[in-house]
Short mmCIF file of C-alpha atoms in Angstrom, two decimals:
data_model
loop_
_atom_site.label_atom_id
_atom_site.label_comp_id
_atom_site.label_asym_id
_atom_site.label_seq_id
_atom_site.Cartn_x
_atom_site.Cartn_y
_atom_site.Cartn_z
CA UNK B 1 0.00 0.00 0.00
CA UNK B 2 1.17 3.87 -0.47
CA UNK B 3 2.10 5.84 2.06
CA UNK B 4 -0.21 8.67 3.03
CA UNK B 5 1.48 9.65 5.91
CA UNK B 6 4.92 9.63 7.06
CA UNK B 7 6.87 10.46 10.39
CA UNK B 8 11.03 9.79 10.43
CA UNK B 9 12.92 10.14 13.87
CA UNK B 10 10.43 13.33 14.73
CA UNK B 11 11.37 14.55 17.99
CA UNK B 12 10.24 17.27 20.05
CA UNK B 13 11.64 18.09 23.10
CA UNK B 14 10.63 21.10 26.20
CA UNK B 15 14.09 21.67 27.62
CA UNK B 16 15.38 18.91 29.59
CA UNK B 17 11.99 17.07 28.56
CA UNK B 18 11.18 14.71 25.72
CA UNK B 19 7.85 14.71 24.74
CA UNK B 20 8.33 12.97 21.39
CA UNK B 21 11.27 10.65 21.25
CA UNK B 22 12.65 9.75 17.58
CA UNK B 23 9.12 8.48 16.01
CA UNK B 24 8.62 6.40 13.01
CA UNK B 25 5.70 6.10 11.86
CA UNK B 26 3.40 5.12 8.76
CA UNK B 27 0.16 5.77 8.01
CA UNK B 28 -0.78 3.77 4.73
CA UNK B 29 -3.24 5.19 2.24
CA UNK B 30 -7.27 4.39 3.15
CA UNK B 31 -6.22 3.04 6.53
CA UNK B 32 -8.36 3.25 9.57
CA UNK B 33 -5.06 3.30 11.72
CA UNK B 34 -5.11 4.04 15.88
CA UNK B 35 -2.89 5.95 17.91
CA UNK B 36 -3.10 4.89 21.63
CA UNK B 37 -1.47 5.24 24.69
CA UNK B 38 -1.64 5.64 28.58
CA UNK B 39 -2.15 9.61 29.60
CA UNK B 40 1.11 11.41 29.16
CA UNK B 41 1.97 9.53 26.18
CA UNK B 42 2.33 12.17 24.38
CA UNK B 43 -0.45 11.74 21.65
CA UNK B 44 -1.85 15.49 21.35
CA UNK B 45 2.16 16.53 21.03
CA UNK B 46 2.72 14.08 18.07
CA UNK B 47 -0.39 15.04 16.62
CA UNK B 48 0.70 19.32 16.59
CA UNK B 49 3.45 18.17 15.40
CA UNK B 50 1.97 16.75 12.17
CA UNK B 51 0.01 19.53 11.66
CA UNK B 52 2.08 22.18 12.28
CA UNK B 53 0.72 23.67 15.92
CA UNK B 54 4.25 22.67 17.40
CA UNK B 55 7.76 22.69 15.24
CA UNK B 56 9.82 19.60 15.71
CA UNK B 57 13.19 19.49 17.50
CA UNK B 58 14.09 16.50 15.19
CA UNK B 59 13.16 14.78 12.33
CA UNK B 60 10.82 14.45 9.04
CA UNK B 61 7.19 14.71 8.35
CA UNK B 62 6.01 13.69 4.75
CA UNK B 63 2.33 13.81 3.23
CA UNK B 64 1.95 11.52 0.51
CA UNK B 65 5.77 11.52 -0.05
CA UNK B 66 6.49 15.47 0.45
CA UNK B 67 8.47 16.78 3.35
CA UNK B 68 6.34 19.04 4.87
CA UNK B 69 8.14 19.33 8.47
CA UNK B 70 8.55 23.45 7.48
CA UNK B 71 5.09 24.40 6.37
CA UNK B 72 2.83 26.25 8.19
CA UNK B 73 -0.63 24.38 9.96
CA UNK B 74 -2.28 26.55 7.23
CA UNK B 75 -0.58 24.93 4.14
CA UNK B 76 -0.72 21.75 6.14
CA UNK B 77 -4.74 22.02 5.90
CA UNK B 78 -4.04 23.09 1.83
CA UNK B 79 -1.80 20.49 0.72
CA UNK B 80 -4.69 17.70 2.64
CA UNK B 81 -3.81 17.31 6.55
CA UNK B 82 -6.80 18.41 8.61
CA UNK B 83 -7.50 17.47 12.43
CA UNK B 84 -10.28 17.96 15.01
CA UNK B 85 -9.44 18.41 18.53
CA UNK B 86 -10.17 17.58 21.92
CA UNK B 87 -12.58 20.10 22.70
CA UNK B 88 -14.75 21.37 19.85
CA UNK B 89 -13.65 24.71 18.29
CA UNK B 90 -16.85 25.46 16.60
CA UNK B 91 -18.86 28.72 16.69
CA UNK B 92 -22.14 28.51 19.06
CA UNK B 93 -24.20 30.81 17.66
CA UNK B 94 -24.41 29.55 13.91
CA UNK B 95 -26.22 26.26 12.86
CA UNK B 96 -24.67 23.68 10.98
CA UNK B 97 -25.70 25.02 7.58
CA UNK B 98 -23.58 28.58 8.03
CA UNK B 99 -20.42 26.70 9.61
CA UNK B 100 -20.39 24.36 6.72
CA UNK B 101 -21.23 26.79 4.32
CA UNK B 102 -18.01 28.86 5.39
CA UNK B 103 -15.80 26.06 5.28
CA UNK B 104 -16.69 24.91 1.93
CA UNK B 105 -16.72 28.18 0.75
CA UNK B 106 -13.64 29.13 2.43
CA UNK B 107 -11.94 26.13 0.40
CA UNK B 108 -13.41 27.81 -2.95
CA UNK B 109 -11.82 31.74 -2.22
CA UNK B 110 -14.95 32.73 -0.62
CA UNK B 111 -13.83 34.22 3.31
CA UNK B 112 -16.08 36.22 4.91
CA UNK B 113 -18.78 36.48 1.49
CA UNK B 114 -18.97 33.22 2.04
CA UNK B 115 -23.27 33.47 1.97
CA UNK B 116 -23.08 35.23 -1.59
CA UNK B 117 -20.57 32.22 -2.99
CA UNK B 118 -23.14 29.52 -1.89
CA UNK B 119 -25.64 31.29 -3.04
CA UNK B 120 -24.29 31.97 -6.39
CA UNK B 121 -22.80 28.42 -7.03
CA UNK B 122 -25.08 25.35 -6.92
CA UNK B 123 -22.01 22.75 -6.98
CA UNK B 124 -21.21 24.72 -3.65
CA UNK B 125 -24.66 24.38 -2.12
CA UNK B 126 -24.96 20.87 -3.63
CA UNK B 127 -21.35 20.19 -1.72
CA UNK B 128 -22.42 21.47 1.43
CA UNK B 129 -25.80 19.38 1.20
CA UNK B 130 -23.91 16.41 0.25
CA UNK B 131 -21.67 16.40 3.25
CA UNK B 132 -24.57 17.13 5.85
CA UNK B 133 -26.25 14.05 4.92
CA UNK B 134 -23.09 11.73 5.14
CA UNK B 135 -22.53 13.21 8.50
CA UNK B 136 -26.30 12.79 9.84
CA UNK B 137 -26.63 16.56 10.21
CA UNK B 138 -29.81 17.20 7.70
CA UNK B 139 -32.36 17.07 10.15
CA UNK B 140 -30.49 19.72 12.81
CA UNK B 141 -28.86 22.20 9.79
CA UNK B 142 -30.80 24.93 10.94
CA UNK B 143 -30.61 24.70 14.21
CA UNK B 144 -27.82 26.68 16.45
CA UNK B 145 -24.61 24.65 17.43
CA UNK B 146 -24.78 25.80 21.10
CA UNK B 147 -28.42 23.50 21.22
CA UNK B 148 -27.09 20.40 19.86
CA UNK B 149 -26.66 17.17 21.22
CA UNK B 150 -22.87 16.28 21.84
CA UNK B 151 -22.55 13.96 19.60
CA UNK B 152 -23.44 15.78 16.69
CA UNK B 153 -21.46 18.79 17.84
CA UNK B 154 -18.56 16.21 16.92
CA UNK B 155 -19.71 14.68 14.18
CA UNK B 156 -20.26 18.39 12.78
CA UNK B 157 -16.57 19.11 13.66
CA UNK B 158 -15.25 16.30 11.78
CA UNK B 159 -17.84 17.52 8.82
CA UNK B 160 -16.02 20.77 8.78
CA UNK B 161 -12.76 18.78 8.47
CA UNK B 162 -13.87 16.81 5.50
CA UNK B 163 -15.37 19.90 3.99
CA UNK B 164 -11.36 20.72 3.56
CA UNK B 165 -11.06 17.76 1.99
CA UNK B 166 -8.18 16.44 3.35
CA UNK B 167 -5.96 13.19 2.09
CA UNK B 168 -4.96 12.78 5.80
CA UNK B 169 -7.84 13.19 8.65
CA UNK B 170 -6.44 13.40 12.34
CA UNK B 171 -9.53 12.67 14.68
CA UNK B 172 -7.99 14.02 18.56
CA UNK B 173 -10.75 11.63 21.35
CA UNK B 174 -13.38 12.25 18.83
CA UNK B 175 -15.63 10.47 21.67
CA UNK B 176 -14.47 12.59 24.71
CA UNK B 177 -18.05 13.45 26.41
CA UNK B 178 -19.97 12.53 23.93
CA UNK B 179 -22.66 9.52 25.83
CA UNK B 180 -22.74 6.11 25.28
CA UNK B 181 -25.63 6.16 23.43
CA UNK B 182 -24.31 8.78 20.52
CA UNK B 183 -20.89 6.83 20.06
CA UNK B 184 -21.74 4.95 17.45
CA UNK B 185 -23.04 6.78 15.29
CA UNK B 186 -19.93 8.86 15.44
CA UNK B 187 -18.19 6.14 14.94
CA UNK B 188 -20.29 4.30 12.18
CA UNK B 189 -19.83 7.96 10.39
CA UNK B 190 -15.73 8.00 10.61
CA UNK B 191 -15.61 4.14 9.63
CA UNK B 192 -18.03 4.89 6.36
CA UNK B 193 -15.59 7.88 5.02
CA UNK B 194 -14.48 7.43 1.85
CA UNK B 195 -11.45 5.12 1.41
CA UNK B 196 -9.34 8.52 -0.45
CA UNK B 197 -9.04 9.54 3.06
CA UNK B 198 -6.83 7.94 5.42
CA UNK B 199 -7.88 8.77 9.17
CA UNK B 200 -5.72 8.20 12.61
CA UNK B 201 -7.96 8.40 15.21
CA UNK B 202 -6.41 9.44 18.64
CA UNK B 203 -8.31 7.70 21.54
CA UNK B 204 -8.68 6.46 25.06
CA UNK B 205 -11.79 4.39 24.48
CA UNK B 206 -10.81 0.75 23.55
CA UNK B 207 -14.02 -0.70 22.44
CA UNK B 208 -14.08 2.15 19.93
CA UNK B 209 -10.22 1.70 18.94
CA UNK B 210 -11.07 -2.05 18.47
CA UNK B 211 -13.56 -1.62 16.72
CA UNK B 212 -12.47 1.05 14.58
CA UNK B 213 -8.94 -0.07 13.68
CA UNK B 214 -7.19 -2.47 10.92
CA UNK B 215 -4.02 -0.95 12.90
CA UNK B 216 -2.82 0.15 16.03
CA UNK B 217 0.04 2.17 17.27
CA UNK B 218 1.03 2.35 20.73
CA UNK B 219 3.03 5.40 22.19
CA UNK B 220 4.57 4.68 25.70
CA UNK B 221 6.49 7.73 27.04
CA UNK B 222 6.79 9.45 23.93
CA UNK B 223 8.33 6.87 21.90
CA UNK B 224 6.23 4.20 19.94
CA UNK B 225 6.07 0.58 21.96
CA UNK B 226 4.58 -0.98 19.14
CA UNK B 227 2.10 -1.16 15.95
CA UNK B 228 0.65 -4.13 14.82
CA UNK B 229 -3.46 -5.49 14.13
CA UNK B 230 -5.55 -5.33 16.64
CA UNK B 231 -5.32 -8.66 17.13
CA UNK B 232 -1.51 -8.37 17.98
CA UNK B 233 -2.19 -5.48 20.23
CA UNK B 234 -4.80 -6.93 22.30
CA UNK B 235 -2.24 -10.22 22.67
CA UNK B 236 0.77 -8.33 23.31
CA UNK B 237 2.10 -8.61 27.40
CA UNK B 238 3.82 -5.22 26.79
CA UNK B 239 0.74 -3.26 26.11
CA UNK B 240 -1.32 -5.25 28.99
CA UNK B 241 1.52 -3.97 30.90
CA UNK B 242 1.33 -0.34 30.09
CA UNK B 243 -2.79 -0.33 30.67
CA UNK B 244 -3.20 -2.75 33.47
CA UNK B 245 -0.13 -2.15 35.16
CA UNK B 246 1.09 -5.63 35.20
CA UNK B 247 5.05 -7.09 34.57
CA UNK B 248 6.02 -8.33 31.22
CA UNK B 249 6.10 -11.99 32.96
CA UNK B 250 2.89 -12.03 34.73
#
């Protein structure tokens, strides 16, 4: 398979303190790939460093075979890389049908006039249609963001990062707070993206990550432990160590 994404000794250290210790790491093209880890592992860091939010101390970072480890978070999100985060960073106070409309017509040179560009260009307004419906948000589009159920407050995130269309999704605890009862259709929604798009998918929640995931990589103290199937994971003493807090030999 091609490589979509592509990490080579990327380091990152705070002083005295490594938060990212010589990485290597593939993402292949269309994969549904993991990234998991005890707290502290330094996930979030590795992720800013892909896209740009932190600079690397160290080492390479190549989308679809071109260094990128210079470019800004902006040409990052231009050339295809484009993330969610932790804790939603969308506007309250417009519905679904505005923020979409701004980032599709954002992509297409429209900015702030965004309203007269959808509403001069049906492929726009046929685009933004198109990607409400594969994200479940039809039936809420008019509705303001702050009144939303959690769940489709994320799934309306990562709808704003396909509108970029990215080559490379990076989905940071898309589940964080979002109940039990609203996870899977977040999750049904990632796993039925289109296979163009390779997503790693940044997450504390194992039944999702198992479920999710034809890979799995595990950072342990900054530095990856291991990457394998889930299968492998799940059988591997080392990671049952790192989670459960058991030795190697018992």
């Amino acid at each position: 398979m091609d490589t979509a994404l592509e990490t080579v000794g990327l380091a990152k250290r705070f002083g005295g303190i490594v938060a990212t210790d010589d990485v290597s790491f593939r993402l292949e093209r269309g994969a549904r790939h993991a990234l998991i880890g005890p707290n502290g592992a330094g996930k979030t860091t590795f992720v800013n460093l892909l896209t740009g939010v932190l600079p690397p101390s160290a080492g390479r970072i190549l989308l679809g075979g071109e260094d990128i480890t210079s470019l800004t978070a902006e040409a990052r999100v231009r050339r295809g890389l484009a993330r969610t985060f932790q804790i939603n960073q969308l506007f309250p106070a417009l519905t679904p049908l505005e923020t979409l409309g701004l980032a599709v017509s954002e992509r297409h040179g429209g900015g702030r006039d965004w309203w007269r560009v959808v509403g001069g260009r049906r492929e726009i307004a046929d685009e933004i249609v198109e990607i409400a419906g594969r994200f479940r948000l039809l039936d809420v589009l008019d509705e303001r963001t702050s009144n939303l159920a959690y769940g489709k407050q994320r799934l309306l995130e990562i709808a704003v990062a396909f509108a970029c269309r990215p080559r490379v999704l990076l989905l940071d605890e898309p589940a964080a707070g979002v109940p039990e009862a609203e996870r899977r259709e977040l999750l049904d929604t990632v796993a039925a993206l289109p296979r163009d798009v390779s997503v790693l998918l940044i997450e504390h929640d194992m039944d999702l990550v198992f479920s999710f995931a034809d890979r799995i990589s595990v950072l342990v103290d900054g530095a990856l432990l291991t990457q394998g199937t889930p299968a492998e994971i799940a059988a591997d003493p080392r990671v049952r160590a790192v989670y459960l807090g058991t030795s190697v030999d018992g």
